[in-house]
Amino acid sequence: MSKMKRYDYLIVGAGLTGATFAYRARQAGRSCLVIDRRAHTGGNIRCEEVQGINVHRYGAHIFHTSSERVWRFVGSLVPFNRFTNSPLAVSGGRLYNLPFNMNTFHQMWGVTTPAEALEKISEQRAAALERMRREGASEPRNLEEQALSLVGEDIYKTLVKGYTEKQWGRPCTELPAFIIKRLPVRLTYDNNYFNDLFQGIPKGGYNRLTDALLEGVECLTGVDYLLDRAAWRRRAERIVYTGAVDEYFCHRLGKLEYRSLRFEEELLPVSNYQGNAVVNYTDHAQPFTRIIEHKHFEMSAAEVEQVPVTVLTREYPSEWAEGKEPYYPINDERNNALAARYRELAARESGVLFAGRLAEYKYYDMAPLVEKVLDMEV
């Protein structure tokens, strides 16, 4: 390996962070080698075509941002469609619109005006706060009390409790309140989930975006940097590392905790199964948290009917263990304190830049990741 070509950057991880950094480095005239332990590039936004349908292999991804700079950047690489994320929820066999808006409140209580909805919510919030006061609590002591104090009992029990307990694998009464900082309530008939100015899906799937970012960059897949890091370090002046920070340091301070996901994919001989890209299952009647029907991300209503099959993905949250993919950091007091100590180690690591969800032990949407990399020096 010592006789092999040297690069300005070795980028560990071919997901959105690594690919965006590689693009910027190449634009600046730097040489890069990108490696990934998976058998493909693209990380968690990887798509796979199944009978003409672009399947999001690692869960639904909708690009959304209010940054014109970020939107112009990704749009310069691949055209985006006008997909608007408007998920539905199923609870007790009934359908509800998300996010919580006048459609939701009409479905739940039969109210038709913002004043009626606000009265119901305010009444239930007041009851929750009074219960806390009687128990001597001035602030919510757990996620359940936090949610009840924000939206009241009906919305919490119907649309929050079951979904959250499946997602985190423990009762809401055992989860910290800060996990839910706010639960937006909209007093309009608006099912658009995001408040951002721009949102959409790359036409032709996310592979077109990552392929454009990695165009002209050497990539090796199926390669684990940590198995021979000394040899890989000799290949480049600097390392950009996007993997798990505790794994990089051989867990010397202890292991960070994550939640993982399991995906169950099904091809059905029908043109349209659920009529929507994402349907959440918010009670415990089903073990999965949502069903994704991928063709709705990119196809018009007419195109959906013209394709005689559909692909579904059921998403099952699970505890993380060695060998599973870490998806969500568990940002409780213990893990945040440990992550801070790992970040101190990372800051002292010469010639290595730690960037991204796993390297920073921080949950990111796609657009903030892109913006972060656009602001980095290369």
mmCIF file of C-alpha atoms in Angstrom:
data_model
loop_
_atom_site.group_PDB
_atom_site.id
_atom_site.type_symbol
_atom_site.label_atom_id
_atom_site.label_comp_id
_atom_site.label_asym_id
_atom_site.label_seq_id
_atom_site.Cartn_x
_atom_site.Cartn_y
_atom_site.Cartn_z
ATOM 1 C CA MET A 1 0.000 0.000 0.000
ATOM 2 C CA SER A 2 3.003 2.321 0.607
ATOM 3 C CA LYS A 3 3.729 2.448 -3.141
ATOM 4 C CA MET A 4 0.215 3.530 -3.952
ATOM 5 C CA LYS A 5 -0.872 7.025 -4.884
ATOM 6 C CA ARG A 6 -1.126 9.650 -2.133
ATOM 7 C CA TYR A 7 -4.038 12.038 -1.887
ATOM 8 C CA ASP A 8 -4.768 15.352 -0.265
ATOM 9 C CA TYR A 9 -7.798 13.797 1.451
ATOM 10 C CA LEU A 10 -8.897 10.324 2.392
ATOM 11 C CA ILE A 11 -12.632 10.535 3.067
ATOM 12 C CA VAL A 12 -14.005 7.731 5.214
ATOM 13 C CA GLY A 13 -17.675 7.340 4.355
ATOM 14 C CA ALA A 14 -19.420 7.813 1.000
ATOM 15 C CA GLY A 15 -22.674 9.172 2.411
ATOM 16 C CA LEU A 16 -23.952 12.702 1.977
ATOM 17 C CA THR A 17 -21.317 14.285 4.243
ATOM 18 C CA GLY A 18 -18.357 12.544 2.671
ATOM 19 C CA ALA A 19 -19.650 12.962 -0.873
ATOM 20 C CA THR A 20 -20.303 16.686 -0.405
ATOM 21 C CA PHE A 21 -16.845 17.207 1.062
ATOM 22 C CA ALA A 22 -15.300 15.265 -1.839
ATOM 23 C CA TYR A 23 -17.146 17.491 -4.318
ATOM 24 C CA ARG A 24 -15.918 20.676 -2.670
ATOM 25 C CA ALA A 25 -12.361 19.362 -2.393
ATOM 26 C CA ARG A 26 -12.296 18.367 -6.049
ATOM 27 C CA GLN A 27 -13.665 21.796 -7.035
ATOM 28 C CA ALA A 28 -10.783 23.336 -5.053
ATOM 29 C CA GLY A 29 -8.266 21.231 -6.961
ATOM 30 C CA ARG A 30 -7.604 18.753 -4.168
ATOM 31 C CA SER A 31 -7.159 15.040 -4.801
ATOM 32 C CA CYS A 32 -9.479 12.687 -2.894
ATOM 33 C CA LEU A 33 -10.024 9.028 -2.252
ATOM 34 C CA VAL A 34 -13.401 8.059 -0.771
ATOM 35 C CA ILE A 35 -13.822 4.708 0.954
ATOM 36 C CA ASP A 36 -16.862 3.067 2.554
ATOM 37 C CA ARG A 37 -17.340 -0.172 4.460
ATOM 38 C CA ARG A 38 -20.681 -0.748 2.731
ATOM 39 C CA ALA A 39 -20.827 -2.265 -0.736
ATOM 40 C CA HIS A 40 -22.209 0.961 -2.219
ATOM 41 C CA THR A 41 -21.866 4.728 -2.126
ATOM 42 C CA GLY A 42 -24.627 7.051 -0.936
ATOM 43 C CA GLY A 43 -24.845 6.024 2.720
ATOM 44 C CA ASN A 44 -28.353 6.130 4.142
ATOM 45 C CA ILE A 45 -29.796 8.023 1.167
ATOM 46 C CA ARG A 46 -29.004 5.164 -1.185
ATOM 47 C CA CYS A 47 -31.818 4.188 -3.559
ATOM 48 C CA GLU A 48 -32.352 0.997 -5.523
ATOM 49 C CA GLU A 49 -34.568 0.688 -8.568
ATOM 50 C CA VAL A 50 -37.184 -2.072 -8.307
ATOM 51 C CA GLN A 51 -39.339 -2.450 -11.417
ATOM 52 C CA GLY A 52 -39.085 1.227 -12.258
ATOM 53 C CA ILE A 53 -39.598 2.431 -8.661
ATOM 54 C CA ASN A 54 -36.783 4.176 -6.772
ATOM 55 C CA VAL A 55 -36.749 2.539 -3.341
ATOM 56 C CA HIS A 56 -35.222 4.442 -0.403
ATOM 57 C CA ARG A 57 -33.204 1.572 1.078
ATOM 58 C CA TYR A 58 -32.695 3.108 4.529
ATOM 59 C CA GLY A 59 -35.983 4.875 5.190
ATOM 60 C CA ALA A 60 -37.779 7.855 3.710
ATOM 61 C CA HIS A 61 -35.640 10.877 2.879
ATOM 62 C CA ILE A 62 -37.183 14.224 1.885
ATOM 63 C CA PHE A 63 -34.807 17.085 1.242
ATOM 64 C CA HIS A 64 -36.092 20.283 2.857
ATOM 65 C CA THR A 65 -34.493 23.615 3.674
ATOM 66 C CA SER A 66 -35.124 27.337 3.932
ATOM 67 C CA SER A 67 -31.587 28.097 2.771
ATOM 68 C CA GLU A 68 -31.557 29.371 -0.804
ATOM 69 C CA ARG A 69 -27.813 28.694 -0.872
ATOM 70 C CA VAL A 70 -28.250 25.006 -0.071
ATOM 71 C CA TRP A 71 -31.240 24.605 -2.397
ATOM 72 C CA ARG A 72 -29.346 26.233 -5.277
ATOM 73 C CA PHE A 73 -26.346 24.014 -4.601
ATOM 74 C CA VAL A 74 -28.174 20.680 -4.719
ATOM 75 C CA GLY A 75 -30.352 21.928 -7.586
ATOM 76 C CA SER A 76 -27.230 22.685 -9.616
ATOM 77 C CA LEU A 77 -26.290 19.017 -9.412
ATOM 78 C CA VAL A 78 -29.639 17.329 -10.104
ATOM 79 C CA PRO A 79 -33.195 18.591 -10.714
ATOM 80 C CA PHE A 80 -35.640 18.160 -7.825
ATOM 81 C CA ASN A 81 -39.369 17.524 -8.014
ATOM 82 C CA ARG A 82 -42.045 19.379 -6.014
ATOM 83 C CA PHE A 83 -42.813 16.583 -3.550
ATOM 84 C CA THR A 84 -44.581 17.892 -0.443
ATOM 85 C CA ASN A 85 -44.334 15.712 2.647
ATOM 86 C CA SER A 86 -47.879 15.176 3.977
ATOM 87 C CA PRO A 87 -47.816 12.017 6.093
ATOM 88 C CA LEU A 88 -50.848 10.308 7.544
ATOM 89 C CA ALA A 89 -51.249 8.485 10.856
ATOM 90 C CA VAL A 90 -53.252 5.377 11.687
ATOM 91 C CA SER A 91 -54.459 4.874 15.260
ATOM 92 C CA GLY A 92 -57.241 2.561 16.365
ATOM 93 C CA GLY A 93 -58.065 1.881 12.728
ATOM 94 C CA ARG A 94 -58.719 5.571 12.011
ATOM 95 C CA LEU A 95 -56.752 7.916 9.746
ATOM 96 C CA TYR A 96 -55.435 11.309 10.876
ATOM 97 C CA ASN A 97 -53.561 14.020 9.026
ATOM 98 C CA LEU A 98 -50.127 15.132 10.146
ATOM 99 C CA PRO A 99 -48.723 17.468 11.331
ATOM 100 C CA PHE A 100 -51.323 18.403 13.962
ATOM 101 C CA ASN A 101 -53.596 20.829 12.116
ATOM 102 C CA MET A 102 -57.281 21.646 11.649
ATOM 103 C CA ASN A 103 -57.797 18.491 9.585
ATOM 104 C CA THR A 104 -56.419 16.458 12.512
ATOM 105 C CA PHE A 105 -58.584 18.263 15.047
ATOM 106 C CA HIS A 106 -61.705 17.812 12.922
ATOM 107 C CA GLN A 107 -60.948 14.080 12.589
ATOM 108 C CA MET A 108 -60.392 13.805 16.349
ATOM 109 C CA TRP A 109 -63.115 16.034 17.812
ATOM 110 C CA GLY A 110 -65.358 17.126 14.932
ATOM 111 C CA VAL A 111 -64.405 20.778 15.444
ATOM 112 C CA THR A 112 -64.377 23.053 12.404
ATOM 113 C CA THR A 113 -62.936 26.360 13.621
ATOM 114 C CA PRO A 114 -59.545 27.307 15.102
ATOM 115 C CA ALA A 115 -61.285 28.708 18.181
ATOM 116 C CA GLU A 116 -62.991 25.370 18.892
ATOM 117 C CA ALA A 117 -59.731 23.435 18.409
ATOM 118 C CA LEU A 118 -57.759 25.816 20.590
ATOM 119 C CA GLU A 119 -60.378 25.565 23.324
ATOM 120 C CA LYS A 120 -60.109 21.745 23.359
ATOM 121 C CA ILE A 121 -56.313 21.803 23.407
ATOM 122 C CA SER A 122 -56.123 24.512 26.064
ATOM 123 C CA GLU A 123 -58.590 22.673 28.285
ATOM 124 C CA GLN A 124 -56.582 19.438 28.097
ATOM 125 C CA ARG A 125 -53.233 21.197 28.567
ATOM 126 C CA ALA A 126 -54.579 22.922 31.680
ATOM 127 C CA ALA A 127 -55.746 19.575 33.095
ATOM 128 C CA ALA A 128 -52.292 18.060 32.550
ATOM 129 C CA LEU A 129 -50.537 21.000 34.199
ATOM 130 C CA GLU A 130 -52.942 20.850 37.144
ATOM 131 C CA ARG A 131 -52.159 17.137 37.651
ATOM 132 C CA MET A 132 -48.454 17.954 37.695
ATOM 133 C CA ARG A 133 -49.026 20.784 40.163
ATOM 134 C CA ARG A 134 -50.950 18.501 42.523
ATOM 135 C CA GLU A 135 -48.009 16.097 42.449
ATOM 136 C CA GLY A 136 -45.600 18.902 43.311
ATOM 137 C CA ALA A 137 -43.971 19.169 39.870
ATOM 138 C CA SER A 138 -43.336 22.617 38.429
ATOM 139 C CA GLU A 139 -41.764 21.255 35.214
ATOM 140 C CA PRO A 140 -42.434 18.105 33.159
ATOM 141 C CA ARG A 141 -40.485 15.201 34.649
ATOM 142 C CA ASN A 142 -40.595 12.923 31.620
ATOM 143 C CA LEU A 143 -41.639 12.841 27.975
ATOM 144 C CA GLU A 144 -45.230 11.919 28.785
ATOM 145 C CA GLU A 145 -45.734 14.959 31.013
ATOM 146 C CA GLN A 146 -43.976 17.150 28.471
ATOM 147 C CA ALA A 147 -46.276 16.004 25.638
ATOM 148 C CA LEU A 148 -49.410 16.301 27.777
ATOM 149 C CA SER A 149 -48.449 19.845 28.760
ATOM 150 C CA LEU A 150 -47.994 20.765 25.086
ATOM 151 C CA VAL A 151 -50.978 19.147 23.327
ATOM 152 C CA GLY A 152 -53.191 17.475 25.926
ATOM 153 C CA GLU A 153 -54.374 13.920 26.461
ATOM 154 C CA ASP A 154 -56.275 13.092 23.253
ATOM 155 C CA ILE A 155 -53.519 14.021 20.814
ATOM 156 C CA TYR A 156 -50.844 12.522 23.046
ATOM 157 C CA LYS A 157 -52.544 9.151 23.511
ATOM 158 C CA THR A 158 -53.703 8.889 19.893
ATOM 159 C CA LEU A 159 -50.752 10.208 17.920
ATOM 160 C CA VAL A 160 -47.677 10.498 20.156
ATOM 161 C CA LYS A 161 -47.511 7.840 22.860
ATOM 162 C CA GLY A 162 -47.483 4.570 20.894
ATOM 163 C CA TYR A 163 -45.267 5.853 18.083
ATOM 164 C CA THR A 164 -42.731 7.289 20.523
ATOM 165 C CA GLU A 165 -42.617 4.168 22.686
ATOM 166 C CA LYS A 166 -42.021 1.999 19.624
ATOM 167 C CA GLN A 167 -39.391 4.403 18.339
ATOM 168 C CA TRP A 168 -37.399 4.482 21.578
ATOM 169 C CA GLY A 169 -38.204 1.022 22.920
ATOM 170 C CA ARG A 170 -39.298 2.200 26.372
ATOM 171 C CA PRO A 171 -42.320 3.824 28.044
ATOM 172 C CA CYS A 172 -42.751 7.573 27.625
ATOM 173 C CA THR A 173 -42.677 7.900 31.417
ATOM 174 C CA GLU A 174 -39.076 6.636 31.318
ATOM 175 C CA LEU A 175 -37.938 8.979 28.535
ATOM 176 C CA PRO A 176 -36.501 12.439 29.302
ATOM 177 C CA ALA A 177 -38.751 15.422 28.657
ATOM 178 C CA PHE A 178 -36.223 17.190 26.418
ATOM 179 C CA ILE A 179 -36.681 14.630 23.608
ATOM 180 C CA ILE A 180 -39.832 16.565 22.697
ATOM 181 C CA LYS A 181 -38.965 20.244 22.850
ATOM 182 C CA ARG A 182 -42.162 21.244 21.082
ATOM 183 C CA LEU A 183 -45.144 19.721 19.275
ATOM 184 C CA PRO A 184 -46.263 22.239 16.656
ATOM 185 C CA VAL A 185 -50.008 22.882 16.507
ATOM 186 C CA ARG A 186 -51.324 24.523 13.344
ATOM 187 C CA LEU A 187 -54.701 26.179 13.397
ATOM 188 C CA THR A 188 -54.971 25.948 9.608
ATOM 189 C CA TYR A 189 -56.043 23.202 7.198
ATOM 190 C CA ASP A 190 -52.469 22.613 6.022
ATOM 191 C CA ASN A 191 -51.008 19.100 5.761
ATOM 192 C CA ASN A 192 -47.524 20.221 4.671
ATOM 193 C CA TYR A 193 -45.259 18.662 7.292
ATOM 194 C CA PHE A 194 -42.318 21.040 6.886
ATOM 195 C CA ASN A 195 -42.224 24.790 7.357
ATOM 196 C CA ASP A 196 -39.218 25.156 5.049
ATOM 197 C CA LEU A 197 -39.394 27.200 1.866
ATOM 198 C CA PHE A 198 -38.048 24.385 -0.305
ATOM 199 C CA GLN A 199 -38.580 20.631 -0.341
ATOM 200 C CA GLY A 200 -38.435 17.823 -2.852
ATOM 201 C CA ILE A 201 -36.831 14.605 -4.052
ATOM 202 C CA PRO A 202 -34.102 14.378 -6.722
ATOM 203 C CA LYS A 203 -35.709 13.365 -9.993
ATOM 204 C CA GLY A 204 -34.508 9.825 -10.572
ATOM 205 C CA GLY A 205 -33.623 9.230 -6.910
ATOM 206 C CA TYR A 206 -30.866 10.197 -4.508
ATOM 207 C CA ASN A 207 -28.216 8.168 -6.318
ATOM 208 C CA ARG A 208 -28.204 10.883 -8.964
ATOM 209 C CA LEU A 209 -27.283 13.422 -6.283
ATOM 210 C CA THR A 210 -24.487 11.392 -4.698
ATOM 211 C CA ASP A 211 -23.189 10.271 -8.106
ATOM 212 C CA ALA A 212 -22.971 13.930 -9.146
ATOM 213 C CA LEU A 213 -21.140 14.816 -5.930
ATOM 214 C CA LEU A 214 -18.668 11.961 -6.444
ATOM 215 C CA GLU A 215 -18.166 12.441 -10.182
ATOM 216 C CA GLY A 216 -14.460 12.339 -10.971
ATOM 217 C CA VAL A 217 -13.582 11.156 -7.445
ATOM 218 C CA GLU A 218 -11.960 7.793 -6.819
ATOM 219 C CA CYS A 219 -14.157 5.575 -4.635
ATOM 220 C CA LEU A 220 -13.606 2.188 -3.022
ATOM 221 C CA THR A 221 -16.494 0.310 -1.397
ATOM 222 C CA GLY A 222 -16.511 -2.722 0.855
ATOM 223 C CA VAL A 223 -13.458 -1.304 2.655
ATOM 224 C CA ASP A 224 -13.240 -0.813 6.427
ATOM 225 C CA TYR A 225 -10.858 1.985 7.348
ATOM 226 C CA LEU A 226 -10.604 0.893 10.971
ATOM 227 C CA LEU A 227 -9.224 -2.556 10.094
ATOM 228 C CA ASP A 228 -5.976 -1.028 8.771
ATOM 229 C CA ARG A 229 -6.064 2.618 9.719
ATOM 230 C CA ALA A 230 -2.260 3.053 9.821
ATOM 231 C CA ALA A 231 -1.936 1.988 6.183
ATOM 232 C CA TRP A 232 -4.834 4.205 5.124
ATOM 233 C CA ARG A 233 -3.381 7.181 7.030
ATOM 234 C CA ARG A 234 -0.275 6.911 4.871
ATOM 235 C CA ARG A 235 -2.410 7.405 1.775
ATOM 236 C CA ALA A 236 -3.392 11.028 2.450
ATOM 237 C CA GLU A 237 -2.341 14.293 4.031
ATOM 238 C CA ARG A 238 -5.646 14.570 5.903
ATOM 239 C CA ILE A 239 -8.517 12.282 6.871
ATOM 240 C CA VAL A 240 -12.206 13.198 6.840
ATOM 241 C CA TYR A 241 -13.893 10.673 9.103
ATOM 242 C CA THR A 242 -17.692 10.280 9.082
ATOM 243 C CA GLY A 243 -18.046 7.047 11.041
ATOM 244 C CA ALA A 244 -18.916 6.541 14.706
ATOM 245 C CA VAL A 245 -16.592 8.588 16.910
ATOM 246 C CA ASP A 246 -16.480 6.064 19.771
ATOM 247 C CA GLU A 247 -15.596 3.284 17.341
ATOM 248 C CA TYR A 248 -12.754 5.389 15.955
ATOM 249 C CA PHE A 249 -11.261 5.591 19.445
ATOM 250 C CA CYS A 250 -11.838 1.848 20.068
ATOM 251 C CA HIS A 251 -14.497 2.663 22.698
ATOM 252 C CA ARG A 252 -11.744 3.639 25.125
ATOM 253 C CA LEU A 253 -14.110 5.869 27.128
ATOM 254 C CA GLY A 254 -17.102 3.542 26.801
ATOM 255 C CA LYS A 255 -19.722 2.863 24.141
ATOM 256 C CA LEU A 256 -22.191 5.461 22.937
ATOM 257 C CA GLU A 257 -25.761 4.229 22.537
ATOM 258 C CA TYR A 258 -27.933 4.378 19.442
ATOM 259 C CA ARG A 259 -31.302 3.271 18.159
ATOM 260 C CA SER A 260 -31.331 1.112 15.072
ATOM 261 C CA LEU A 261 -33.917 0.285 12.413
ATOM 262 C CA ARG A 262 -34.970 -2.838 10.567
ATOM 263 C CA PHE A 263 -36.624 -2.583 7.149
ATOM 264 C CA GLU A 264 -39.034 -5.126 5.744
ATOM 265 C CA GLU A 265 -39.600 -4.681 2.014
ATOM 266 C CA GLU A 266 -42.529 -6.076 0.026
ATOM 267 C CA LEU A 267 -43.376 -6.008 -3.677
ATOM 268 C CA LEU A 268 -47.133 -6.107 -4.270
ATOM 269 C CA PRO A 269 -49.024 -6.704 -7.555
ATOM 270 C CA VAL A 270 -51.160 -3.567 -7.109
ATOM 271 C CA SER A 271 -50.640 -0.100 -8.502
ATOM 272 C CA ASN A 272 -51.484 1.802 -5.311
ATOM 273 C CA TYR A 273 -51.512 0.367 -1.788
ATOM 274 C CA GLN A 274 -52.013 3.293 0.607
ATOM 275 C CA GLY A 275 -52.317 6.397 -1.580
ATOM 276 C CA ASN A 276 -49.529 8.242 0.238
ATOM 277 C CA ALA A 277 -45.754 8.056 0.523
ATOM 278 C CA VAL A 278 -45.667 7.751 4.324
ATOM 279 C CA VAL A 279 -48.265 6.453 6.763
ATOM 280 C CA ASN A 280 -47.331 6.340 10.458
ATOM 281 C CA TYR A 281 -48.768 3.720 12.818
ATOM 282 C CA THR A 282 -49.065 5.478 16.148
ATOM 283 C CA ASP A 283 -50.553 2.807 18.403
ATOM 284 C CA HIS A 284 -49.210 -0.557 19.571
ATOM 285 C CA ALA A 285 -51.503 -2.635 17.342
ATOM 286 C CA GLN A 286 -48.665 -2.861 14.796
ATOM 287 C CA PRO A 287 -45.011 -3.356 15.741
ATOM 288 C CA PHE A 288 -43.725 -1.087 12.956
ATOM 289 C CA THR A 289 -43.783 2.712 13.096
ATOM 290 C CA ARG A 290 -44.585 3.431 9.473
ATOM 291 C CA ILE A 291 -45.176 2.083 5.992
ATOM 292 C CA ILE A 292 -43.420 3.785 3.096
ATOM 293 C CA GLU A 293 -44.841 3.414 -0.422
ATOM 294 C CA HIS A 294 -41.936 4.598 -2.532
ATOM 295 C CA LYS A 295 -43.580 5.337 -5.871
ATOM 296 C CA HIS A 296 -45.448 8.305 -4.352
ATOM 297 C CA PHE A 297 -42.160 10.164 -3.810
ATOM 298 C CA GLU A 298 -41.599 10.716 -7.511
ATOM 299 C CA MET A 299 -44.619 9.628 -9.550
ATOM 300 C CA SER A 300 -47.695 11.693 -10.337
ATOM 301 C CA ALA A 301 -51.131 10.209 -9.612
ATOM 302 C CA ALA A 302 -51.448 9.172 -13.259
ATOM 303 C CA GLU A 303 -47.979 7.589 -13.313
ATOM 304 C CA VAL A 304 -48.739 5.645 -10.122
ATOM 305 C CA GLU A 305 -51.692 3.948 -11.805
ATOM 306 C CA GLN A 306 -49.664 3.116 -14.916
ATOM 307 C CA VAL A 307 -47.143 1.018 -12.960
ATOM 308 C CA PRO A 308 -48.931 -2.245 -12.024
ATOM 309 C CA VAL A 309 -46.773 -3.001 -8.957
ATOM 310 C CA THR A 310 -45.765 -1.136 -5.839
ATOM 311 C CA VAL A 311 -42.971 -1.440 -3.275
ATOM 312 C CA LEU A 312 -43.638 -1.046 0.446
ATOM 313 C CA THR A 313 -41.177 -0.759 3.308
ATOM 314 C CA ARG A 314 -42.229 -1.358 6.896
ATOM 315 C CA GLU A 315 -39.937 0.323 9.394
ATOM 316 C CA TYR A 316 -39.232 -1.403 12.704
ATOM 317 C CA PRO A 317 -37.215 0.440 15.378
ATOM 318 C CA SER A 318 -34.866 -1.762 17.367
ATOM 319 C CA GLU A 319 -32.191 -1.671 20.021
ATOM 320 C CA TRP A 320 -28.742 -1.159 18.592
ATOM 321 C CA ALA A 321 -26.097 -3.854 19.029
ATOM 322 C CA GLU A 322 -22.745 -4.626 17.422
ATOM 323 C CA GLY A 323 -23.274 -5.451 13.767
ATOM 324 C CA LYS A 324 -26.407 -3.332 13.429
ATOM 325 C CA GLU A 325 -26.453 0.062 11.748
ATOM 326 C CA PRO A 326 -26.572 2.960 14.245
ATOM 327 C CA TYR A 327 -29.266 5.395 13.093
ATOM 328 C CA TYR A 328 -30.241 7.709 15.924
ATOM 329 C CA PRO A 329 -28.052 8.897 18.801
ATOM 330 C CA ILE A 330 -29.679 8.594 22.208
ATOM 331 C CA ASN A 331 -29.058 12.115 23.455
ATOM 332 C CA ASP A 332 -29.699 11.563 27.135
ATOM 333 C CA GLU A 333 -27.519 12.915 29.926
ATOM 334 C CA ARG A 334 -25.166 9.932 30.035
ATOM 335 C CA ASN A 335 -24.579 9.745 26.281
ATOM 336 C CA ASN A 336 -24.241 13.500 25.793
ATOM 337 C CA ALA A 337 -21.586 13.666 28.523
ATOM 338 C CA LEU A 338 -19.707 10.739 26.968
ATOM 339 C CA ALA A 339 -19.993 12.228 23.469
ATOM 340 C CA ALA A 340 -18.529 15.507 24.766
ATOM 341 C CA ARG A 341 -15.488 13.615 26.053
ATOM 342 C CA TYR A 342 -15.082 11.891 22.694
ATOM 343 C CA ARG A 343 -15.329 15.255 20.940
ATOM 344 C CA GLU A 344 -12.439 16.456 23.110
ATOM 345 C CA LEU A 345 -10.377 13.495 21.915
ATOM 346 C CA ALA A 346 -11.394 14.203 18.310
ATOM 347 C CA ALA A 347 -10.319 17.836 18.586
ATOM 348 C CA ARG A 348 -6.836 16.681 19.585
ATOM 349 C CA GLU A 349 -6.526 14.119 16.784
ATOM 350 C CA SER A 350 -3.968 15.536 14.367
ATOM 351 C CA GLY A 351 -4.839 15.526 10.682
ATOM 352 C CA VAL A 352 -8.359 14.156 11.129
ATOM 353 C CA LEU A 353 -11.612 16.057 10.613
ATOM 354 C CA PHE A 354 -14.671 14.454 12.245
ATOM 355 C CA ALA A 355 -17.900 15.354 10.449
ATOM 356 C CA GLY A 356 -21.446 14.085 10.228
ATOM 357 C CA ARG A 357 -24.127 12.329 12.231
ATOM 358 C CA LEU A 358 -22.036 9.503 13.676
ATOM 359 C CA ALA A 359 -18.751 11.364 13.988
ATOM 360 C CA GLU A 360 -20.409 14.187 15.932
ATOM 361 C CA TYR A 361 -23.008 12.016 17.706
ATOM 362 C CA LYS A 362 -25.716 14.400 16.574
ATOM 363 C CA TYR A 363 -28.898 13.902 14.574
ATOM 364 C CA TYR A 364 -28.853 15.883 11.315
ATOM 365 C CA ASP A 365 -31.347 16.412 8.548
ATOM 366 C CA MET A 366 -29.771 16.382 5.095
ATOM 367 C CA ALA A 367 -29.781 20.117 4.367
ATOM 368 C CA PRO A 368 -27.957 21.193 7.563
ATOM 369 C CA LEU A 369 -25.295 18.572 6.796
ATOM 370 C CA VAL A 370 -24.794 19.993 3.315
ATOM 371 C CA GLU A 371 -24.646 23.536 4.692
ATOM 372 C CA LYS A 372 -22.086 22.511 7.308
ATOM 373 C CA VAL A 373 -19.825 21.026 4.659
ATOM 374 C CA LEU A 374 -20.235 24.077 2.411
ATOM 375 C CA ASP A 375 -18.840 26.157 5.283
ATOM 376 C CA MET A 376 -15.797 23.931 5.856
ATOM 377 C CA GLU A 377 -12.321 24.839 4.675
ATOM 378 C CA VAL A 378 -10.902 22.457 2.072
#
